[in-house]
Short mmCIF file of C-alpha atoms and ligand atoms in Angstrom, two decimals:
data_model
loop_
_atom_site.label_atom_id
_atom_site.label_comp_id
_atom_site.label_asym_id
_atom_site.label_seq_id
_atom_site.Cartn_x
_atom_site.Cartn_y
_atom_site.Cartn_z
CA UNK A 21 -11.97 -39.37 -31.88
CA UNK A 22 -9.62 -37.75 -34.58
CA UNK A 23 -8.33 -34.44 -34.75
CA UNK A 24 -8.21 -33.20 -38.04
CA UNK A 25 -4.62 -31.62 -37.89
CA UNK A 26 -3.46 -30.38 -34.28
CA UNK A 27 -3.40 -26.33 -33.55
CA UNK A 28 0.34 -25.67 -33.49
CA UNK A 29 2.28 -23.79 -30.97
CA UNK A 30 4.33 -21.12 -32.12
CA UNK A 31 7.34 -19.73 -30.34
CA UNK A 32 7.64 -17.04 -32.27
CA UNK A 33 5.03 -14.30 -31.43
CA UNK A 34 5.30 -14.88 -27.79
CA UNK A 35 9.08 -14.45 -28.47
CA UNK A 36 8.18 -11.07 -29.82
CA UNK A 37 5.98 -10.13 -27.29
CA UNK A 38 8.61 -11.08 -24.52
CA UNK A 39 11.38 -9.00 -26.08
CA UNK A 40 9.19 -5.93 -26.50
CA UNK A 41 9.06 -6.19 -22.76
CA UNK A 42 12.22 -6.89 -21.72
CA UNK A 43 13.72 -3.87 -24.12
CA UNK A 44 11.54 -1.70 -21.95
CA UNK A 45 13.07 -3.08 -18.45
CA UNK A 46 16.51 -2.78 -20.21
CA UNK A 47 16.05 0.89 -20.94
CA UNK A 48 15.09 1.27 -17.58
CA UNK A 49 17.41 -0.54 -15.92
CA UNK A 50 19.91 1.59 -18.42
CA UNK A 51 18.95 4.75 -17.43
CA UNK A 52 18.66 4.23 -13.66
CA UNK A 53 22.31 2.09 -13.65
CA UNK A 54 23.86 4.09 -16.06
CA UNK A 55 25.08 1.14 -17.92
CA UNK A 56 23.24 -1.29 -19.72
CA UNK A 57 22.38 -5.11 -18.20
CA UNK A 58 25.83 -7.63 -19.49
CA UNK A 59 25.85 -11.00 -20.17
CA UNK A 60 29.36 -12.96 -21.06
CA UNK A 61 29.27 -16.22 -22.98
CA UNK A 62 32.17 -17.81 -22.21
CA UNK A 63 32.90 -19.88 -25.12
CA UNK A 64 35.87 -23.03 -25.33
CA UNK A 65 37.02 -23.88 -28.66
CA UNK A 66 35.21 -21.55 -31.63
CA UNK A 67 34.68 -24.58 -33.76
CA UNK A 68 32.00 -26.27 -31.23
CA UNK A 69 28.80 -26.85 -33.07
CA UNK A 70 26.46 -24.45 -30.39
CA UNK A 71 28.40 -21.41 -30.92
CA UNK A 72 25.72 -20.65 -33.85
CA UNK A 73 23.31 -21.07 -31.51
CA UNK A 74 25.56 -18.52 -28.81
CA UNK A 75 25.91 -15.78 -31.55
CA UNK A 76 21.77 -15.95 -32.47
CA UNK A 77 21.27 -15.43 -28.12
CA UNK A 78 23.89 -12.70 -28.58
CA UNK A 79 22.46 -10.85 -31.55
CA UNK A 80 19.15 -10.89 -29.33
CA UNK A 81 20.40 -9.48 -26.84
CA UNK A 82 21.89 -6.68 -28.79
CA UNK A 83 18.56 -5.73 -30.09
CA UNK A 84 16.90 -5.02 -26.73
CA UNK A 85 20.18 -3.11 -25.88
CA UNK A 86 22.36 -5.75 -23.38
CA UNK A 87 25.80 -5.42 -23.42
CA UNK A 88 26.51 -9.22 -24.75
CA UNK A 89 29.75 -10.66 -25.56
CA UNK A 90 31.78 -13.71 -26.21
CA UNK A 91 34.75 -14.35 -23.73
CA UNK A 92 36.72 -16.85 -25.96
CA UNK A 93 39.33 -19.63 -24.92
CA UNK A 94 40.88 -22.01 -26.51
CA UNK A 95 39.97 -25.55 -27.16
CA UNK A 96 42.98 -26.90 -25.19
CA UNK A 97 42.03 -24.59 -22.44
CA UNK A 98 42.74 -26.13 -19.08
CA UNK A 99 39.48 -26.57 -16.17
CA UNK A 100 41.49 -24.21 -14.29
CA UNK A 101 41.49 -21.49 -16.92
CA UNK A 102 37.65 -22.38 -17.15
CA UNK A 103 36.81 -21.89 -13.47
CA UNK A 104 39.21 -18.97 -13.43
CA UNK A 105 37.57 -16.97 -15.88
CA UNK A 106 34.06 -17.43 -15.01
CA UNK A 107 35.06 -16.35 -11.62
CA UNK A 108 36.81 -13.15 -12.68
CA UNK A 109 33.07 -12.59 -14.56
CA UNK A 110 31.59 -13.62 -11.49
CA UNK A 111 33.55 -10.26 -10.19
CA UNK A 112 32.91 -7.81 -12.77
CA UNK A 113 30.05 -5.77 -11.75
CA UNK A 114 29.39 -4.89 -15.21
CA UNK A 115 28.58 -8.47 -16.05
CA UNK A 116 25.18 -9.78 -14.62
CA UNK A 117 24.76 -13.20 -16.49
CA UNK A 118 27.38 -15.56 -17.35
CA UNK A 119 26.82 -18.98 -19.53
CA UNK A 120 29.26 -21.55 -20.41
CA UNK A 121 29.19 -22.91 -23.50
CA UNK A 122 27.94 -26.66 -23.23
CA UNK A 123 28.95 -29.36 -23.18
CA UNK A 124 32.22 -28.65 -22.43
CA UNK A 125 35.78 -30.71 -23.15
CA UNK A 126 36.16 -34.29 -21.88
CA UNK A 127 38.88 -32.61 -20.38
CA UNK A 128 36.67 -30.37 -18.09
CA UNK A 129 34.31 -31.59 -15.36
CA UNK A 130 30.88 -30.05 -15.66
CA UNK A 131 30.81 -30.30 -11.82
CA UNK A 132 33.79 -27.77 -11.73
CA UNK A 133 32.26 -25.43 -13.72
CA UNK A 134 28.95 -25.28 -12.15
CA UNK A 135 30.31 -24.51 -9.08
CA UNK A 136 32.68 -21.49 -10.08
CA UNK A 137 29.29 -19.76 -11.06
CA UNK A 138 27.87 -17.34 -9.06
CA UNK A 139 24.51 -18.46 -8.52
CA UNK A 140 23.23 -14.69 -8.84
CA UNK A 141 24.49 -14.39 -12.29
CA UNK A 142 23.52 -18.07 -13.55
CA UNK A 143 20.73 -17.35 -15.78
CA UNK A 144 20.48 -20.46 -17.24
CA UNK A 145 19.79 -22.14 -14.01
CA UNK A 146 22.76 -24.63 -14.11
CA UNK A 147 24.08 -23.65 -10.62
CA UNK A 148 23.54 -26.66 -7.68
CA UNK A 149 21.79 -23.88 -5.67
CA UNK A 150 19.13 -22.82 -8.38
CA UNK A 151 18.48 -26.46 -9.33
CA UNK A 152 18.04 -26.90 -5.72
CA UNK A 153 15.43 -24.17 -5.44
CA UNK A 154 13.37 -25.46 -8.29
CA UNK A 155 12.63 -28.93 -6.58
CA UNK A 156 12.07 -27.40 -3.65
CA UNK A 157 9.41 -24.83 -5.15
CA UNK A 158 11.39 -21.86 -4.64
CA UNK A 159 11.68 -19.05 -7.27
CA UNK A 160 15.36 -19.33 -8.27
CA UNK A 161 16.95 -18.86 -11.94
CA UNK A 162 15.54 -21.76 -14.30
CA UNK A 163 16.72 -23.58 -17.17
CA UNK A 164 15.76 -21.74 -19.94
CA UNK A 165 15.19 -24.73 -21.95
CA UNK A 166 12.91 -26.47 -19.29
CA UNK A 167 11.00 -22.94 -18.91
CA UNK A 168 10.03 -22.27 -22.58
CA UNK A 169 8.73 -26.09 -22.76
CA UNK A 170 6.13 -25.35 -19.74
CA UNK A 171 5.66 -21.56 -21.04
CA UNK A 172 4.66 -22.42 -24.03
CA UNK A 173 1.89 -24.57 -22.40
CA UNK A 174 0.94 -21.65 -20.14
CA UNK A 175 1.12 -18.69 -22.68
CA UNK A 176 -1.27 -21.12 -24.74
CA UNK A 177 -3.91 -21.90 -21.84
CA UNK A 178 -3.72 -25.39 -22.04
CA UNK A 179 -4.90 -27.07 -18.92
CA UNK A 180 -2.04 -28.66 -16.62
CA UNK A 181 -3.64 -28.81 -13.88
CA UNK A 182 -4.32 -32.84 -13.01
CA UNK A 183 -3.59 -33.64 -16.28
CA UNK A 184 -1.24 -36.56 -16.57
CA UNK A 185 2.05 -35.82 -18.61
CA UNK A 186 4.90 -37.90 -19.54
CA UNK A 187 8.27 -36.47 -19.95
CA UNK A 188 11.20 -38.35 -22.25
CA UNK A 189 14.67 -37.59 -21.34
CA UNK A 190 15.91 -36.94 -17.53
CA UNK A 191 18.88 -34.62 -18.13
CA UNK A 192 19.40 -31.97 -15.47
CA UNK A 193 19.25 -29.22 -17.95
CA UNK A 194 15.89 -30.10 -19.89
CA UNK A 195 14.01 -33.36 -18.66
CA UNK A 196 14.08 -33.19 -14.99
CA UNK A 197 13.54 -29.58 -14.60
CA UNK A 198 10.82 -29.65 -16.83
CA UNK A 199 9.16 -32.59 -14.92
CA UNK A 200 9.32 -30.52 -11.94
CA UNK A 201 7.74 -27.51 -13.35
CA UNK A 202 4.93 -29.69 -14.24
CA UNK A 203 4.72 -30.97 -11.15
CA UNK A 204 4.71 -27.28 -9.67
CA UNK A 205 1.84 -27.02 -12.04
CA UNK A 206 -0.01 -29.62 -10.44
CA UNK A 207 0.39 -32.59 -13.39
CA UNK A 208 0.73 -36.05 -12.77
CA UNK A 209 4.27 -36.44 -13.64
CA UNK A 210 5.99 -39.43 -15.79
CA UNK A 211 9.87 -39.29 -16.29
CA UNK A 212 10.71 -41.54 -19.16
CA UNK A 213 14.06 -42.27 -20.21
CA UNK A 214 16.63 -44.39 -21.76
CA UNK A 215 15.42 -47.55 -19.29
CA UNK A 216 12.11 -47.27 -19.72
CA UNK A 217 10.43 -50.32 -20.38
CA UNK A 218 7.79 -49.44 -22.60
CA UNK A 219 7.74 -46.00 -23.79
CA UNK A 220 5.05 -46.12 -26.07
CA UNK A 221 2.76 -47.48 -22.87
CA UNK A 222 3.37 -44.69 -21.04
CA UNK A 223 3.11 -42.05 -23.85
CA UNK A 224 -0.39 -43.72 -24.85
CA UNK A 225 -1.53 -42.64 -21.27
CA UNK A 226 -0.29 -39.26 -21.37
CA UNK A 227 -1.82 -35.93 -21.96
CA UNK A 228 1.00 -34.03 -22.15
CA UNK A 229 4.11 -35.53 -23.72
CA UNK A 230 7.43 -33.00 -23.79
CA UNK A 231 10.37 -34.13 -25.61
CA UNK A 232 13.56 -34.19 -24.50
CA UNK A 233 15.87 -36.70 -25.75
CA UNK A 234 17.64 -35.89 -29.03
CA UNK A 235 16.82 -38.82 -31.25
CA UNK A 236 14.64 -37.20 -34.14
CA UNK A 237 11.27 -39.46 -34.58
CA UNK A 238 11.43 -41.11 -31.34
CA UNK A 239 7.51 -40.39 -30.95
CA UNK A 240 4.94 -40.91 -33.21
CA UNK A 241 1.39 -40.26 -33.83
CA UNK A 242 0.87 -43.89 -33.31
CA UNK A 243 2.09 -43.64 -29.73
CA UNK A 244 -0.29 -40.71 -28.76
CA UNK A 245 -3.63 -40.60 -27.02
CA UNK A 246 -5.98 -38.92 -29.42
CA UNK A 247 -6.13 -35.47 -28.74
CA UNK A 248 -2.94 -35.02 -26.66
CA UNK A 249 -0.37 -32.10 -26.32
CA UNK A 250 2.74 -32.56 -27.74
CA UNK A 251 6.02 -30.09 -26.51
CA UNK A 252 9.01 -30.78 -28.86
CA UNK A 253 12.13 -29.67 -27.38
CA UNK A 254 14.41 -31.91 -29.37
CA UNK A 255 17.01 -29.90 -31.98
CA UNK A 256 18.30 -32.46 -34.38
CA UNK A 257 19.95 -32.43 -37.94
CA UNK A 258 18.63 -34.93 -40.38
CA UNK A 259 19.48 -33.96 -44.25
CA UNK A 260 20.15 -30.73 -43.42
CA UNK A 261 17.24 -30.13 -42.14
CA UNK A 262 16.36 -28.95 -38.40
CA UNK A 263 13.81 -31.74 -36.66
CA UNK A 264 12.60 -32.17 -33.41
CA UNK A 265 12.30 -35.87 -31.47
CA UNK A 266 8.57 -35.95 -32.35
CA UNK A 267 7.60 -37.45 -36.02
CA UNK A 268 5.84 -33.75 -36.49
CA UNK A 269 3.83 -35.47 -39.83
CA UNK A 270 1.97 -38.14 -37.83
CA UNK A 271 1.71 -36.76 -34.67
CA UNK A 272 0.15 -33.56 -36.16
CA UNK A 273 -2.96 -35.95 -36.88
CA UNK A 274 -3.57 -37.14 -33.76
CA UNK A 275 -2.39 -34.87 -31.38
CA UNK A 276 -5.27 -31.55 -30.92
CA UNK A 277 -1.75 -29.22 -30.17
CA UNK A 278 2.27 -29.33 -31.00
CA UNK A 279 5.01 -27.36 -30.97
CA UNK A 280 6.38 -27.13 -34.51
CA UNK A 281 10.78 -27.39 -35.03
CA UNK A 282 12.05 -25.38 -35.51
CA UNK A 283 9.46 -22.32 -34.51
CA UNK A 284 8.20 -23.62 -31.42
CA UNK A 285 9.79 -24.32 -27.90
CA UNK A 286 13.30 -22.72 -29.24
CA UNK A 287 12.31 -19.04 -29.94
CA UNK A 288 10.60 -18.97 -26.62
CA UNK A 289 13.70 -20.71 -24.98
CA UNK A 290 16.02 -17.27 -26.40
CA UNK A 291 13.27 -14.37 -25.14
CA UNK A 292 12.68 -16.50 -21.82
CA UNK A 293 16.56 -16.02 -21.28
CA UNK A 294 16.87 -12.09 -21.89
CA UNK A 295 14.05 -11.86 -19.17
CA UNK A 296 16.33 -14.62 -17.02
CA UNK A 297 19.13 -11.79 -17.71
CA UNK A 298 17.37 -8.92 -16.63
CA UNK A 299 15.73 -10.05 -13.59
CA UNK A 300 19.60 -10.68 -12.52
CA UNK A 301 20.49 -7.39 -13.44
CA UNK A 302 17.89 -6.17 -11.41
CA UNK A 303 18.28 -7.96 -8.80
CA UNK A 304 22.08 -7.62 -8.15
CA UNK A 305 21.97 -3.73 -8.59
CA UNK A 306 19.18 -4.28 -5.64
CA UNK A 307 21.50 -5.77 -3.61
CA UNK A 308 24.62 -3.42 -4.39
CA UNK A 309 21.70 -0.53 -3.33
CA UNK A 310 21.00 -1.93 -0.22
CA UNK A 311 24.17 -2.82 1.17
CA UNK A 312 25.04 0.81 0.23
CA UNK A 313 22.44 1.99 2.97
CA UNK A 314 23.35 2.43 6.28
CA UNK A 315 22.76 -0.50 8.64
CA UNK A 316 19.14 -0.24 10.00
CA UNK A 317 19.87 -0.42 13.92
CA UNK A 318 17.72 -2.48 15.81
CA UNK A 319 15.26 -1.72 18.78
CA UNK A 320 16.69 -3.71 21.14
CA UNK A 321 19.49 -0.82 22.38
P1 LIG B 4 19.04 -32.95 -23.43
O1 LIG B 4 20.12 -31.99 -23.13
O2 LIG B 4 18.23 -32.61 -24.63
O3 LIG B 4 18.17 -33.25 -22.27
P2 LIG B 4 20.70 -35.36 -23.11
O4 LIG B 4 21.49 -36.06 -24.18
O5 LIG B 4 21.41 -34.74 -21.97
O6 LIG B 4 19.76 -34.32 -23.89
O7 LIG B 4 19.66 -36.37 -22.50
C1 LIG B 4 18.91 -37.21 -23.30
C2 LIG B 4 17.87 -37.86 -22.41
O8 LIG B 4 16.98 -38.57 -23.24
C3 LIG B 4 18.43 -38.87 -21.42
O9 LIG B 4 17.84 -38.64 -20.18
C4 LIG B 4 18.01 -40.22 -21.96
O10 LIG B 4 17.72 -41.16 -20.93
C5 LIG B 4 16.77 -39.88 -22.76
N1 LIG B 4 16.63 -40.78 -23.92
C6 LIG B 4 17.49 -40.90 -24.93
N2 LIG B 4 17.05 -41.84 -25.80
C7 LIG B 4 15.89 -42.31 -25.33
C8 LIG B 4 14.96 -43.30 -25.76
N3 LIG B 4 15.16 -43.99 -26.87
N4 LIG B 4 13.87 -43.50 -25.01
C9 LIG B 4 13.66 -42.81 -23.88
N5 LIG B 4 14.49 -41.88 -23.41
C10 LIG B 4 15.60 -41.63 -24.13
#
């Protein structure tokens, strides 16, 4: 069976819709807090390639009216001055999200960093505790990366359910949380990576194949199964150009659906994240509320 040119999956209007949303909650949440939602980027060295990719998350949050801002430190900055500022964010009740710009010095262990987060305000779901909740099944704050590649799916009806999927690349941001939404969605779940013996047998057998493992043209349309779904979350430069980790011409012909890069997975990734922000927000100024009200006595006196 060939599929003459796949249906493509567009971030970009669901982005839209998303944002149109979220403004609305932000208002809200504005009105009722008298300040609007924050979120602090805390950023180490200016020069770092995914600070481009910080100020386009900032200038989105802008538009649906969060307070978003750039705490900056310098390259040489010590782990200590790291943990210590995320944790003085971690007190400011005007901040609800806080991100750390990745990956960090060789200097600085990740495991340090992830820890000084408060798990209430970690919106990209890097915290042990909201990693934790996802493989157990429990709603806590995902990877925003992980979440667009399985949202995308969803917000496009295609069928999970049973299907068999294979995912390339195990990190803890993107690959493994992404395997275990799919397996919260009731796939048959492959986790390829770096060992894998043969790749291209397991991503013949797949229905759903999501990309995660930032080597551009790592899958082909030679590798599919006719008529498979294709989720490119891969971000690479090559000439210039932004590519994925799928070969987008080939696979295009054989797959019947694919996420286009850029334009796919990554605008959804950005809106996904504002709603991420204010569902902290919201939930934090729930919390200050009720520990505000008097303690309910029991009915045991
Ligand atoms: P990301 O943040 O996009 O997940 P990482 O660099 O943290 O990227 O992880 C890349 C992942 O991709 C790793 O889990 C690695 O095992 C996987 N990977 C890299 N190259 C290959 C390959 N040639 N075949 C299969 N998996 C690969």
């Amino acid at each position: 069976m060939t599929f003459p040119g796949a249906r493509l999956l567009e971030g970009g209007a669901m982005a839209a819709e998303i944002r149109t949303a979220v403004a609305e909650d932000v208002a809200s949440f504005t009105a009722t807090q008298g300040r609007p939602p924050g979120l602090r980027v805390v950023i180490i060295g200016k020069d770092a390639p995914s600070t481009v990719y910080l100020e386009r998350i900032l200038r989105g949050c802008a538009k649906v009216g969060i307070d978003a801002g750039f705490v900056e430190l310098e390259g040489e900055a010590t782990e200590a001055k790291v943990t210590a500022t995320v944790r003085a964010l971690n007190d400011d009740p005007s901040v609800d999200g806080v991100i750390v710009q990745m990956p960090l010095p060789g200097t600085i262990r990740l495991r340090a960093v992830i820890d000084a987060i408060d798990p209430a305000k970690d919106i990209d779901g890097i915290h042990p505790l909201n990693a934790g909740l996802l493989r157990l099944g429990y709603d806590g704050f995902l990877p925003a990366t992980a979440h667009a590649a399985v949202e995308i799916l969803r917000r496009s009806a295609i069928e999970i359910e049973g299907r068999d999927a294979v995912v390339i690349g195990r990190s803890a941001v993107v690959g493994m949380p992404a395997a275990f939404l799919l397996v919260r969605e009731d796939a048959t779940v492959t986790v390829c990576h770096r060992r894998t013996r043969d790749l291209a047998g397991h991503v013949r057998r797949a229905d759903i194949v999501v990309v995660a493992a930032g080597h551009p043209g790592l899958v082909t349309g030679a590798m599919l199964k006719p008529g498979a779904v294709v989720v490119d979350v891969g971000i690479n430069v090559v000439d210039g150009r932004i590519v994925g980790d799928v070969d987008f011409e080939s696979a295009r012909e054989v797959a019947s659906a694919i996420t286009p890069v850029p334009g796919g997975v990554g605008p959804l990734t950005n809106a996904l994240l504002l709603t991420h922000l204010i569902r902290a927000a919201e939930r934090q100024a729930a919390e200050r509320q009720a520990s505000r009200q008097p303690a309910v006595t029991g009915g045991d006196r």
